[in-house]
CSV table of C-alpha atoms (C1' of nucleotides) in Angstrom, one decimal:
chain,number,residue,atom,x,y,z
A,1148,UNK,CA,-17.5,-2.8,36.5
A,1149,UNK,CA,-15.2,-0.4,34.9
A,1150,UNK,CA,-16.3,2.9,35.9
A,1151,UNK,CA,-17.0,4.6,32.7
A,1152,UNK,CA,-20.7,6.4,33.9
A,1153,UNK,CA,-22.5,8.6,31.8
A,1154,UNK,CA,-24.2,11.8,33.3
A,1155,UNK,CA,-27.6,10.1,33.1
A,1156,UNK,CA,-25.8,7.1,35.4
A,1157,UNK,CA,-24.7,9.6,37.6
A,1158,UNK,CA,-27.8,11.3,38.2
A,1159,UNK,CA,-29.9,8.7,38.8
A,1160,UNK,CA,-27.4,6.9,40.8
A,1161,UNK,CA,-27.3,10.3,43.0
A,1162,UNK,CA,-30.9,10.1,43.5
A,1163,UNK,CA,-31.1,6.7,44.4
A,1164,UNK,CA,-30.5,7.5,48.2
A,1165,UNK,CA,-32.8,9.1,50.3
A,1166,UNK,CA,-30.6,11.4,52.0
A,1167,UNK,CA,-29.4,12.8,48.5
A,1168,UNK,CA,-33.0,13.2,47.7
A,1169,UNK,CA,-33.5,15.0,50.8
A,1170,UNK,CA,-30.8,17.4,50.2
A,1171,UNK,CA,-32.2,18.0,46.5
A,1172,UNK,CA,-35.4,18.5,48.0
A,1173,UNK,CA,-34.4,21.2,50.3
A,1174,UNK,CA,-32.4,22.8,47.7
A,1175,UNK,CA,-35.7,23.2,45.6
A,1176,UNK,CA,-36.5,25.6,48.2
A,1177,UNK,CA,-33.6,27.8,47.5
A,1178,UNK,CA,-29.3,27.4,48.4
A,1179,UNK,CA,-28.2,26.1,51.8
A,1180,UNK,CA,-25.0,26.3,53.4
A,1181,UNK,CA,-23.6,22.5,54.1
A,1182,UNK,CA,-24.5,22.7,57.6
A,1183,UNK,CA,-28.1,23.6,57.1
A,1184,UNK,CA,-28.2,20.9,54.8
A,1185,UNK,CA,-26.5,18.7,57.2
A,1186,UNK,CA,-29.1,19.7,60.3
A,1187,UNK,CA,-31.8,17.2,59.4
A,1188,UNK,CA,-30.1,14.2,58.4
A,1189,UNK,CA,-29.1,11.7,61.0
A,1190,UNK,CA,-25.5,11.5,60.2
A,1191,UNK,CA,-22.2,12.9,61.0
A,1192,UNK,CA,-20.9,15.7,59.0
A,1193,UNK,CA,-18.4,14.4,56.8
A,1194,UNK,CA,-21.0,11.8,55.8
A,1195,UNK,CA,-23.1,14.4,54.5
A,1196,UNK,CA,-20.0,16.1,52.6
A,1197,UNK,CA,-19.8,12.7,50.8
A,1198,UNK,CA,-23.3,13.0,49.7
A,1199,UNK,CA,-23.0,16.2,48.7
A,1200,UNK,CA,-19.7,15.3,46.6
A,1201,UNK,CA,-22.0,13.0,44.7
A,1202,UNK,CA,-24.6,15.2,43.9
A,1203,UNK,CA,-21.7,17.8,42.7
A,1204,UNK,CA,-20.0,14.6,40.7
A,1205,UNK,CA,-23.5,14.1,39.3
A,1206,UNK,CA,-23.9,17.7,38.7
A,1207,UNK,CA,-27.1,18.2,40.4
A,1208,UNK,CA,-25.8,20.3,42.8
A,1209,UNK,CA,-23.1,23.4,42.4
A,1210,UNK,CA,-21.5,25.1,45.2
A,1211,UNK,CA,-19.5,27.9,46.2
A,1212,UNK,CA,-17.4,29.0,49.0
A,1213,UNK,CA,-17.7,32.5,50.5
A,1214,UNK,CA,-15.9,32.8,53.8
A,1215,UNK,CA,-16.2,29.8,55.7
A,1216,UNK,CA,-19.4,28.6,54.3
A,1217,UNK,CA,-20.0,26.9,51.4
A,1218,UNK,CA,-23.6,27.9,49.8
A,1219,UNK,CA,-25.0,25.0,47.5
A,1220,UNK,CA,-27.6,25.1,44.9
A,1221,UNK,CA,-29.6,23.1,42.6
A,1222,UNK,CA,-28.6,22.6,39.2
A,1223,UNK,CA,-31.7,22.0,37.7
A,1224,UNK,CA,-31.2,21.5,34.2
A,1225,UNK,CA,-29.5,17.9,35.3
A,1226,UNK,CA,-32.8,17.2,37.1
A,1227,UNK,CA,-34.7,17.8,33.6
A,1228,UNK,CA,-32.3,15.8,31.8
A,1229,UNK,CA,-33.4,12.5,34.0
A,1230,UNK,CA,-36.7,13.5,33.9
A,1231,UNK,CA,-36.7,14.0,30.0
A,1232,UNK,CA,-35.3,10.1,30.0
A,1233,UNK,CA,-38.5,9.0,31.8
A,1234,UNK,CA,-40.1,11.3,29.9
A,1235,UNK,CA,-39.1,9.8,26.8
A,1236,UNK,CA,-39.8,6.0,28.0
A,1237,UNK,CA,-43.3,7.2,28.7
A,1238,UNK,CA,-44.0,8.8,25.4
A,1239,UNK,CA,-42.9,5.5,23.5
A,1240,UNK,CA,-44.8,3.5,25.9
A,1241,UNK,CA,-47.8,5.7,25.0
A,1242,UNK,CA,-47.2,5.4,21.3
A,1243,UNK,CA,-47.3,1.9,21.7
A,1244,UNK,CA,-50.7,1.8,23.1
A,1245,UNK,CA,-52.1,4.0,20.7
A,1246,UNK,CA,-50.9,1.4,17.8
A,1247,UNK,CA,-52.3,-1.5,20.2
A,1248,UNK,CA,-55.5,0.5,20.8
A,1249,UNK,CA,-56.0,1.3,17.2
A,1250,UNK,CA,-55.4,-2.2,16.5
A,1251,UNK,CA,-58.1,-3.1,18.8
A,1252,UNK,CA,-60.4,-0.9,17.4
A,1253,UNK,CA,-59.6,-2.6,13.5
A,1254,UNK,CA,-60.4,-5.8,15.6
A,1255,UNK,CA,-63.4,-4.6,17.1
A,1256,UNK,CA,-64.5,-3.3,13.3
A,1257,UNK,CA,-63.9,-7.2,11.9
A,1258,UNK,CA,-65.2,-8.7,15.1
A,1259,UNK,CA,-68.5,-6.7,14.1
A,1260,UNK,CA,-68.7,-7.9,10.9
A,1261,UNK,CA,-68.2,-11.4,12.4
A,1262,UNK,CA,-71.1,-11.3,15.1
A,1263,UNK,CA,-73.3,-9.9,12.2
A,1264,UNK,CA,-72.5,-13.1,10.5
A,1265,UNK,CA,-73.9,-15.3,13.8
B,419,UNK,CA,-25.8,1.2,54.7
B,420,UNK,CA,-28.4,-1.0,56.7
B,421,UNK,CA,-30.6,-1.8,53.4
B,422,UNK,CA,-33.9,-0.5,54.3
B,423,UNK,CA,-34.6,0.8,50.6
B,424,UNK,CA,-37.9,2.4,49.6
B,425,UNK,CA,-39.3,1.8,46.0
B,426,UNK,CA,-38.0,5.0,44.9
B,427,UNK,CA,-34.5,4.1,45.9
B,428,UNK,CA,-34.8,0.8,44.1
B,429,UNK,CA,-36.1,2.5,41.1
B,430,UNK,CA,-33.7,5.1,40.6
B,431,UNK,CA,-30.9,2.7,41.8
B,432,UNK,CA,-32.3,0.1,38.7
B,433,UNK,CA,-31.9,3.1,36.3
B,434,UNK,CA,-28.5,4.1,37.5
B,435,UNK,CA,-27.2,1.3,35.2
B,436,UNK,CA,-27.0,1.7,31.3
B,437,UNK,CA,-27.5,-1.9,30.5
B,438,UNK,CA,-30.7,-1.8,32.7
B,439,UNK,CA,-31.8,1.5,31.3
B,440,UNK,CA,-31.0,-0.1,27.5
B,441,UNK,CA,-33.5,-3.0,28.7
B,442,UNK,CA,-36.2,-0.6,30.0
B,443,UNK,CA,-36.1,1.2,26.6
B,444,UNK,CA,-36.3,-1.6,24.6
B,445,UNK,CA,-39.2,-3.2,27.0
B,446,UNK,CA,-41.5,0.1,26.0
B,447,UNK,CA,-41.3,-0.9,22.5
B,448,UNK,CA,-43.5,-4.3,23.9
B,449,UNK,CA,-42.7,-7.2,25.8
B,450,UNK,CA,-39.6,-9.7,25.3
B,451,UNK,CA,-38.2,-12.8,26.2
B,452,UNK,CA,-34.9,-13.1,28.5
B,453,UNK,CA,-32.6,-13.9,25.5
B,454,UNK,CA,-34.0,-11.5,23.1
B,455,UNK,CA,-33.0,-9.0,26.1
B,456,UNK,CA,-29.8,-10.4,26.5
B,457,UNK,CA,-28.6,-10.4,22.7
B,458,UNK,CA,-27.6,-6.5,22.5
B,459,UNK,CA,-26.0,-6.3,25.6
B,460,UNK,CA,-21.8,-7.3,25.8
B,461,UNK,CA,-22.1,-9.5,28.8
B,462,UNK,CA,-23.1,-13.1,29.8
B,463,UNK,CA,-26.6,-14.2,30.3
B,464,UNK,CA,-26.6,-14.8,33.9
B,465,UNK,CA,-25.2,-11.3,34.1
B,466,UNK,CA,-28.5,-10.2,32.4
B,467,UNK,CA,-30.5,-12.3,34.6
B,468,UNK,CA,-29.1,-10.3,37.5
B,469,UNK,CA,-29.6,-7.2,35.9
B,470,UNK,CA,-33.4,-8.6,35.4
B,471,UNK,CA,-33.2,-9.2,38.8
B,472,UNK,CA,-32.9,-5.8,40.3
B,473,UNK,CA,-35.5,-4.4,37.7
B,474,UNK,CA,-37.9,-6.9,39.0
B,475,UNK,CA,-36.8,-5.8,42.7
B,476,UNK,CA,-37.5,-2.1,41.4
B,477,UNK,CA,-41.0,-3.3,40.0
B,478,UNK,CA,-39.8,-1.6,36.9
B,479,UNK,CA,-40.3,-5.2,34.8
B,480,UNK,CA,-42.6,-7.9,35.9
B,481,UNK,CA,-42.1,-11.4,33.9
B,482,UNK,CA,-43.7,-14.5,33.4
B,483,UNK,CA,-42.8,-18.0,32.3
B,484,UNK,CA,-44.5,-19.8,29.6
B,485,UNK,CA,-42.9,-23.2,28.7
B,486,UNK,CA,-39.0,-22.2,29.1
B,487,UNK,CA,-39.2,-18.9,27.8
B,488,UNK,CA,-39.7,-16.2,30.3
B,489,UNK,CA,-41.2,-13.0,28.8
B,490,UNK,CA,-40.6,-9.5,30.4
B,491,UNK,CA,-43.1,-6.6,30.1
B,492,UNK,CA,-42.5,-3.1,31.7
B,493,UNK,CA,-44.2,-1.8,34.6
B,494,UNK,CA,-44.8,1.3,33.5
B,495,UNK,CA,-46.7,2.8,36.6
B,496,UNK,CA,-43.5,2.5,38.4
B,497,UNK,CA,-41.5,4.4,35.8
B,498,UNK,CA,-44.3,7.2,36.4
B,499,UNK,CA,-43.5,7.3,40.1
B,500,UNK,CA,-39.8,8.0,39.4
B,501,UNK,CA,-41.1,10.9,36.7
B,502,UNK,CA,-43.8,12.0,39.4
B,503,UNK,CA,-40.8,12.9,41.7
B,504,UNK,CA,-38.5,14.7,39.7
B,505,UNK,CA,-41.6,16.6,38.4
B,506,UNK,CA,-42.6,17.6,41.8
B,507,UNK,CA,-38.9,19.2,42.4
B,508,UNK,CA,-39.2,21.0,39.0
B,509,UNK,CA,-42.6,21.9,40.4
B,510,UNK,CA,-41.1,23.6,43.6
B,511,UNK,CA,-38.3,24.9,41.8
B,512,UNK,CA,-40.3,26.7,39.4
B,513,UNK,CA,-42.8,28.1,42.1
B,514,UNK,CA,-39.5,29.6,43.5
B,515,UNK,CA,-38.7,31.2,40.3
B,516,UNK,CA,-42.0,32.7,40.0
B,517,UNK,CA,-41.9,34.0,43.7
B,518,UNK,CA,-38.5,35.7,42.7
B,519,UNK,CA,-39.7,36.9,39.3
B,520,UNK,CA,-42.6,38.6,41.1
B,521,UNK,CA,-40.0,39.9,44.0
B,522,UNK,CA,-37.9,41.3,41.4
B,523,UNK,CA,-41.1,43.2,39.7
B,524,UNK,CA,-41.7,44.8,43.1
B,525,UNK,CA,-38.0,45.8,43.0
B,526,UNK,CA,-38.2,47.1,39.9
B,527,UNK,CA,-41.6,49.0,40.8
B,528,UNK,CA,-39.9,50.4,44.1
B,529,UNK,CA,-36.6,51.1,42.1
B,530,UNK,CA,-38.9,52.9,39.3
B,531,UNK,CA,-40.0,55.2,42.4
B,532,UNK,CA,-36.7,55.6,43.6
B,533,UNK,CA,-35.1,56.3,40.0
B,534,UNK,CA,-38.0,59.3,39.7
B,535,UNK,CA,-36.5,60.8,43.1
B,536,UNK,CA,-33.2,61.1,41.5
C,280,DC,C1',-34.6,-41.2,22.3
C,281,DG,C1',-30.8,-37.8,22.8
C,282,DA,C1',-29.0,-32.8,21.4
C,283,DT,C1',-30.2,-28.4,21.8
C,284,DT,C1',-32.4,-24.4,23.6
C,285,DG,C1',-33.6,-20.9,27.3
C,286,DG,C1',-33.3,-20.2,31.7
C,287,DT,C1',-31.5,-20.9,36.7
C,288,DT,C1',-28.6,-21.5,40.8
C,289,DA,C1',-24.3,-21.0,43.2
C,290,DA,C1',-19.8,-19.4,43.8
C,291,DG,C1',-16.2,-16.4,43.5
C,292,DC,C1',-13.9,-12.2,42.8
C,293,DA,C1',-12.6,-7.0,42.4
C,294,DT,C1',-14.5,-2.7,43.0
C,295,DA,C1',-17.7,0.6,44.6
C,296,DT,C1',-20.4,2.9,48.6
C,297,DG,C1',-21.9,4.6,52.9
C,298,DC,C1',-20.7,5.2,56.6
C,299,DT,C1',-17.4,6.4,60.9
C,300,DT,C1',-13.6,8.4,63.5
C,301,DT,C1',-9.8,11.0,63.3
C,302,DT,C1',-7.3,14.8,62.2
C,303,DG,C1',-6.3,18.9,59.9
C,304,DT,C1',-7.5,23.9,58.3
C,305,DA,C1',-9.2,28.8,57.4
C,306,DT,C1',-12.3,32.4,58.8
C,307,DC,C1',-15.4,34.8,62.2
C,308,DG,C1',-16.4,36.9,66.7
C,309,DC,C1',-14.9,39.3,70.5
D,1047,DG,C1',-4.6,36.7,69.6
D,1048,DC,C1',-8.1,33.0,70.9
D,1049,DG,C1',-11.7,30.3,70.9
D,1050,DA,C1',-15.6,29.0,68.6
D,1051,DT,C1',-17.3,27.7,64.1
D,1052,DA,C1',-17.7,25.5,59.6
D,1053,DC,C1',-15.7,22.8,56.3
D,1054,DA,C1',-12.0,19.5,54.6
D,1055,DA,C1',-9.0,15.1,54.0
D,1056,DA,C1',-7.7,11.1,55.0
D,1057,DA,C1',-8.1,6.3,56.8
D,1058,DG,C1',-10.6,2.2,58.0
D,1059,DC,C1',-14.3,-1.1,57.6
D,1060,DA,C1',-18.9,-3.5,56.4
D,1061,DT,C1',-21.8,-4.5,52.8
D,1062,DA,C1',-23.5,-3.9,48.2
D,1063,DT,C1',-22.5,-4.1,43.2
D,1064,DG,C1',-21.3,-6.0,38.6
D,1065,DC,C1',-19.3,-8.9,36.7
D,1066,DT,C1',-17.4,-13.9,35.7
D,1067,DT,C1',-17.3,-19.3,35.3
D,1068,DA,C1',-19.5,-23.5,36.4
D,1069,DA,C1',-22.5,-26.9,36.8
D,1070,DC,C1',-27.4,-27.6,36.6
D,1071,DC,C1',-32.9,-28.3,35.1
D,1072,DA,C1',-36.6,-28.7,32.2
D,1073,DA,C1',-39.0,-27.9,27.8
D,1074,DT,C1',-38.4,-28.7,22.5
D,1075,DC,C1',-37.2,-30.6,18.1
D,1076,DG,C1',-35.2,-34.0,15.0
DNA sequence: CGATTGGTTAAGCATATGCTTTTGTATCGC
DNA sequence: GCGATACAAAAGCATATGCTTAACCAATCG
Protein backbone atom coordinates (compact mmCIF):
# COMPACT_ATOMS: atom_id res chain seq x y z
CA UNK A 1 0.00 0.00 0.00
CA UNK A 2 3.06 2.21 -0.32
CA UNK A 3 1.50 5.56 -1.02
CA UNK A 4 2.67 6.64 -4.44
CA UNK A 5 -0.62 7.86 -5.83
CA UNK A 6 -1.11 9.55 -9.18
CA UNK A 7 -3.23 12.67 -9.74
CA UNK A 8 -6.01 10.49 -11.16
CA UNK A 9 -5.91 8.23 -8.10
CA UNK A 10 -6.31 11.24 -5.85
CA UNK A 11 -9.08 12.77 -7.95
CA UNK A 12 -11.21 9.61 -7.97
CA UNK A 13 -10.44 8.93 -4.33
CA UNK A 14 -11.56 12.47 -3.44
CA UNK A 15 -14.77 12.05 -5.44
CA UNK A 16 -15.57 8.75 -3.73
CA UNK A 17 -16.98 10.54 -0.68
CA UNK A 18 -20.50 12.02 -0.77
CA UNK A 19 -19.60 14.99 1.46
CA UNK A 20 -16.72 15.86 -0.82
CA UNK A 21 -18.91 15.50 -3.89
CA UNK A 22 -21.41 17.83 -2.20
CA UNK A 23 -18.62 20.36 -1.74
CA UNK A 24 -17.60 20.06 -5.38
CA UNK A 25 -21.24 20.38 -6.39
CA UNK A 26 -21.59 23.54 -4.36
CA UNK A 27 -18.40 25.00 -5.82
CA UNK A 28 -19.58 24.50 -9.39
CA UNK A 29 -22.04 27.27 -8.56
CA UNK A 30 -19.25 29.63 -7.53
CA UNK A 31 -16.62 30.15 -4.82
CA UNK A 32 -17.49 29.80 -1.15
CA UNK A 33 -15.91 30.20 2.27
CA UNK A 34 -15.10 27.17 4.43
CA UNK A 35 -17.95 27.83 6.85
CA UNK A 36 -20.34 28.29 3.96
CA UNK A 37 -19.27 24.86 2.69
CA UNK A 38 -19.53 23.39 6.18
CA UNK A 39 -23.08 24.63 6.83
CA UNK A 40 -25.06 21.93 4.96
CA UNK A 41 -22.81 19.09 6.15
CA UNK A 42 -23.74 17.10 9.25
CA UNK A 43 -20.26 17.06 10.79
CA UNK A 44 -17.87 19.18 12.79
CA UNK A 45 -15.91 22.01 11.28
CA UNK A 46 -12.53 20.25 11.46
CA UNK A 47 -14.00 17.29 9.60
CA UNK A 48 -14.99 19.59 6.76
CA UNK A 49 -11.49 21.08 6.77
CA UNK A 50 -10.07 17.60 6.38
CA UNK A 51 -12.33 16.92 3.42
CA UNK A 52 -11.18 20.21 1.91
CA UNK A 53 -7.57 19.17 2.45
CA UNK A 54 -8.27 15.98 0.48
CA UNK A 55 -9.92 17.97 -2.31
CA UNK A 56 -6.99 20.41 -2.42
CA UNK A 57 -4.55 17.50 -2.34
CA UNK A 58 -6.35 16.14 -5.39
CA UNK A 59 -6.20 19.58 -7.02
CA UNK A 60 -9.97 19.57 -7.35
CA UNK A 61 -10.22 22.67 -5.20
CA UNK A 62 -7.99 25.68 -4.73
CA UNK A 63 -8.30 28.30 -2.03
CA UNK A 64 -6.90 31.55 -0.80
CA UNK A 65 -7.23 33.28 2.50
CA UNK A 66 -8.54 36.82 2.64
CA UNK A 67 -8.47 38.24 6.13
CA UNK A 68 -9.78 35.49 8.37
CA UNK A 69 -11.90 33.92 5.64
CA UNK A 70 -10.69 31.21 3.28
CA UNK A 71 -12.37 31.30 -0.10
CA UNK A 72 -12.48 28.01 -2.01
CA UNK A 73 -13.05 27.61 -5.71
CA UNK A 74 -13.33 24.65 -8.06
CA UNK A 75 -10.34 23.55 -10.13
CA UNK A 76 -12.39 22.46 -13.11
CA UNK A 77 -9.45 21.23 -15.17
CA UNK A 78 -8.87 18.37 -12.72
CA UNK A 79 -12.53 17.40 -12.92
CA UNK A 80 -12.04 17.41 -16.69
CA UNK A 81 -9.10 15.05 -16.49
CA UNK A 82 -11.17 12.54 -14.53
CA UNK A 83 -13.95 12.86 -17.07
CA UNK A 84 -11.42 12.43 -19.88
CA UNK A 85 -10.29 9.10 -18.46
CA UNK A 86 -13.85 7.78 -18.35
CA UNK A 87 -14.45 9.19 -21.80
CA UNK A 88 -11.44 7.33 -23.20
CA UNK A 89 -12.72 4.06 -21.73
CA UNK A 90 -16.13 4.63 -23.27
CA UNK A 91 -14.52 5.47 -26.60
CA UNK A 92 -12.61 2.18 -26.62
CA UNK A 93 -15.72 0.32 -25.47
CA UNK A 94 -17.79 1.81 -28.28
CA UNK A 95 -15.06 1.18 -30.81
CA UNK A 96 -15.20 -2.45 -29.76
CA UNK A 97 -18.94 -2.53 -30.30
CA UNK A 98 -18.50 -1.02 -33.72
CA UNK A 99 -16.17 -3.85 -34.62
CA UNK A 100 -18.60 -6.36 -33.13
CA UNK A 101 -21.41 -4.71 -35.09
CA UNK A 102 -19.50 -4.97 -38.35
CA UNK A 103 -18.60 -8.56 -37.55
CA UNK A 104 -22.24 -9.43 -36.92
CA UNK A 105 -23.21 -7.69 -40.15
CA UNK A 106 -20.72 -9.89 -41.98
CA UNK A 107 -22.20 -12.96 -40.28
CA UNK A 108 -25.67 -11.76 -41.31
CA UNK A 109 -24.63 -11.54 -44.96
CA UNK A 110 -23.00 -14.97 -44.88
CA UNK A 111 -25.96 -16.28 -42.86
CA UNK A 112 -28.22 -14.93 -45.62
CA UNK A 113 -26.26 -17.04 -48.12
CA UNK A 114 -26.72 -20.05 -45.85
CA UNK A 115 -30.44 -19.39 -45.60
CA UNK A 116 -30.62 -19.09 -49.39
CA UNK A 117 -29.15 -22.57 -49.56
CA UNK A 118 -31.93 -24.06 -47.38
CA UNK B 1 -17.38 6.14 8.89
CA UNK B 2 -20.49 3.96 9.14
CA UNK B 3 -20.47 2.23 5.78
CA UNK B 4 -23.61 3.28 3.94
CA UNK B 5 -22.10 3.97 0.55
CA UNK B 6 -24.02 4.84 -2.60
CA UNK B 7 -23.35 3.29 -6.03
CA UNK B 8 -21.48 6.42 -7.06
CA UNK B 9 -19.30 6.26 -3.94
CA UNK B 10 -18.38 2.69 -4.78
CA UNK B 11 -17.73 3.43 -8.44
CA UNK B 12 -15.35 6.32 -7.74
CA UNK B 13 -13.73 4.43 -4.88
CA UNK B 14 -13.13 1.47 -7.19
CA UNK B 15 -11.64 3.71 -9.87
CA UNK B 16 -9.29 5.37 -7.37
CA UNK B 17 -6.84 2.47 -7.60
CA UNK B 18 -4.44 2.18 -10.55
CA UNK B 19 -4.54 -1.63 -10.61
CA UNK B 20 -8.31 -1.56 -10.75
CA UNK B 21 -8.27 1.08 -13.47
CA UNK B 22 -5.84 -1.15 -15.40
CA UNK B 23 -8.35 -4.00 -15.10
CA UNK B 24 -11.17 -1.76 -16.33
CA UNK B 25 -8.95 -0.58 -19.15
CA UNK B 26 -8.22 -4.15 -20.16
CA UNK B 27 -11.90 -5.07 -20.04
CA UNK B 28 -12.91 -2.25 -22.37
CA UNK B 29 -11.10 -4.31 -25.01
CA UNK B 30 -13.26 -7.35 -24.29
CA UNK B 31 -13.88 -10.01 -21.61
CA UNK B 32 -11.02 -11.78 -19.88
CA UNK B 33 -10.38 -14.52 -17.36
CA UNK B 34 -9.10 -13.74 -13.87
CA UNK B 35 -5.62 -15.07 -14.58
CA UNK B 36 -5.50 -13.10 -17.81
CA UNK B 37 -6.31 -9.96 -15.80
CA UNK B 38 -3.78 -10.90 -13.15
CA UNK B 39 -0.89 -11.43 -15.56
CA UNK B 40 0.23 -7.79 -16.07
CA UNK B 41 -0.25 -6.87 -12.40
CA UNK B 42 2.69 -7.05 -10.00
CA UNK B 43 0.85 -8.75 -7.15
CA UNK B 44 -0.36 -12.12 -5.98
CA UNK B 45 -3.40 -13.80 -7.40
CA UNK B 46 -5.60 -13.34 -4.31
CA UNK B 47 -4.82 -9.61 -4.36
CA UNK B 48 -6.19 -9.41 -7.89
CA UNK B 49 -9.29 -11.31 -6.81
CA UNK B 50 -9.85 -8.76 -4.07
CA UNK B 51 -9.59 -5.94 -6.59
CA UNK B 52 -12.11 -7.78 -8.76
CA UNK B 53 -14.41 -8.13 -5.76
CA UNK B 54 -14.27 -4.34 -5.29
CA UNK B 55 -15.01 -3.79 -8.98
CA UNK B 56 -17.93 -6.22 -8.86
CA UNK B 57 -19.18 -4.61 -5.65
CA UNK B 58 -19.17 -1.32 -7.52
CA UNK B 59 -20.99 -2.98 -10.43
CA UNK B 60 -18.22 -1.92 -12.77
CA UNK B 61 -17.49 -5.54 -13.62
CA UNK B 62 -19.64 -8.63 -13.90
CA UNK B 63 -18.42 -12.21 -14.19
CA UNK B 64 -19.55 -15.74 -14.71
CA UNK B 65 -17.79 -19.02 -14.18
CA UNK B 66 -17.50 -21.49 -17.02
CA UNK B 67 -15.85 -24.74 -16.01
CA UNK B 68 -12.98 -23.70 -13.79
CA UNK B 69 -12.47 -20.37 -15.54
CA UNK B 70 -14.15 -17.14 -14.45
CA UNK B 71 -14.78 -14.73 -17.30
CA UNK B 72 -15.05 -11.04 -16.41
CA UNK B 73 -16.65 -8.34 -18.51
CA UNK B 74 -17.10 -4.59 -18.16
CA UNK B 75 -20.41 -3.17 -16.92
CA UNK B 76 -20.24 -0.06 -19.06
CA UNK B 77 -23.46 1.49 -17.75
CA UNK B 78 -21.87 2.04 -14.34
CA UNK B 79 -18.89 3.71 -15.95
CA UNK B 80 -21.42 5.89 -17.77
CA UNK B 81 -23.09 6.91 -14.52
CA UNK B 82 -19.78 8.10 -13.10
CA UNK B 83 -19.10 10.02 -16.29
CA UNK B 84 -22.61 11.49 -16.14
CA UNK B 85 -21.94 12.90 -12.67
CA UNK B 86 -18.77 14.63 -13.84
CA UNK B 87 -20.58 15.81 -16.95
CA UNK B 88 -23.34 17.39 -14.87
CA UNK B 89 -20.75 19.27 -12.79
CA UNK B 90 -19.08 20.56 -15.93
CA UNK B 91 -22.44 21.58 -17.35
CA UNK B 92 -23.23 23.65 -14.25
CA UNK B 93 -19.72 25.08 -14.26
CA UNK B 94 -20.03 26.13 -17.89
CA UNK B 95 -23.51 27.53 -17.32
CA UNK B 96 -21.98 29.67 -14.62
CA UNK B 97 -19.34 30.92 -17.02
CA UNK B 98 -22.02 31.75 -19.55
CA UNK B 99 -23.76 33.89 -16.96
CA UNK B 100 -20.45 35.48 -16.03
CA UNK B 101 -19.77 36.09 -19.70
CA UNK B 102 -23.14 37.77 -20.22
CA UNK B 103 -22.62 39.81 -17.06
CA UNK B 104 -19.24 40.98 -18.27
CA UNK B 105 -20.77 41.83 -21.64
CA UNK B 106 -23.32 43.97 -19.83
CA UNK B 107 -20.55 45.67 -17.90
CA UNK B 108 -18.73 46.24 -21.18
CA UNK B 109 -21.75 48.01 -22.69
CA UNK B 110 -22.31 50.13 -19.57
CA UNK B 111 -18.58 50.72 -19.36
CA UNK B 112 -18.73 51.95 -22.96
CA UNK B 113 -21.41 54.44 -21.87
CA UNK B 114 -19.21 55.55 -18.99
CA UNK B 115 -16.26 56.01 -21.31
CA UNK B 116 -18.48 58.03 -23.64
CA UNK B 117 -19.23 60.36 -20.71
CA UNK B 118 -15.51 61.00 -20.07
C1' DC C 1 -5.45 -42.23 -11.76
C1' DG C 2 -2.49 -38.33 -10.22
C1' DA C 3 -0.57 -33.79 -11.39
C1' DT C 4 -1.62 -29.35 -12.98
C1' DT C 5 -4.32 -25.35 -13.71
C1' DG C 6 -7.50 -21.76 -12.26
C1' DG C 7 -9.74 -20.10 -8.77
C1' DT C 8 -11.35 -19.51 -3.65
C1' DT C 9 -11.22 -18.78 1.36
C1' DA C 10 -9.36 -17.27 5.52
C1' DA C 11 -6.17 -15.15 8.52
C1' DG C 12 -2.96 -11.61 9.59
C1' DC C 13 -0.76 -7.24 9.31
C1' DA C 14 0.61 -2.33 8.19
C1' DT C 15 -1.14 1.75 6.88
C1' DA C 16 -4.97 4.90 5.49
C1' DT C 17 -9.38 7.14 6.30
C1' DG C 18 -13.07 9.69 8.55
C1' DC C 19 -14.44 11.24 12.13
C1' DT C 20 -14.19 13.30 17.07
C1' DT C 21 -12.61 16.57 20.93
C1' DT C 22 -9.44 19.85 22.49
C1' DT C 23 -6.70 23.62 22.11
C1' DG C 24 -4.90 27.22 19.67
C1' DT C 25 -4.54 31.77 16.67
C1' DA C 26 -5.45 35.50 13.76
C1' DT C 27 -8.96 39.05 12.44
C1' DC C 28 -13.07 41.70 12.57
C1' DG C 29 -16.87 44.67 14.82
C1' DC C 30 -17.77 47.51 18.50
C1' DG D 1 -8.99 46.29 23.98
C1' DC D 2 -12.36 42.55 24.04
C1' DG D 3 -15.43 39.36 22.66
C1' DA D 4 -17.13 36.94 18.79
C1' DT D 5 -15.93 34.80 14.38
C1' DA D 6 -13.41 31.92 11.13
C1' DC D 7 -10.15 28.96 10.66
C1' DA D 8 -6.08 25.76 12.13
C1' DA D 9 -3.36 22.07 14.25
C1' DA D 10 -3.03 18.06 16.94
C1' DA D 11 -4.18 13.94 19.14
C1' DG D 12 -7.06 9.89 19.56
C1' DC D 13 -9.87 6.24 17.97
C1' DA D 14 -12.73 2.91 15.18
C1' DT D 15 -13.02 1.02 10.96
C1' DA D 16 -11.50 0.32 6.07
C1' DT D 17 -8.07 -0.90 2.64
C1' DG D 18 -4.41 -3.36 0.21
C1' DC D 19 -1.59 -6.42 0.50
C1' DT D 20 0.58 -11.07 2.04
C1' DT D 21 0.89 -16.29 3.07
C1' DA D 22 -1.17 -20.69 3.59
C1' DA D 23 -4.44 -23.99 2.89
C1' DC D 24 -8.09 -25.68 -0.07
C1' DC D 25 -11.26 -27.25 -3.96
C1' DA D 26 -12.74 -28.53 -8.40
C1' DA D 27 -12.17 -29.01 -13.37
C1' DT D 28 -8.74 -30.62 -16.82
C1' DC D 29 -4.92 -33.11 -18.97
C1' DG D 30 -1.53 -36.80 -19.76
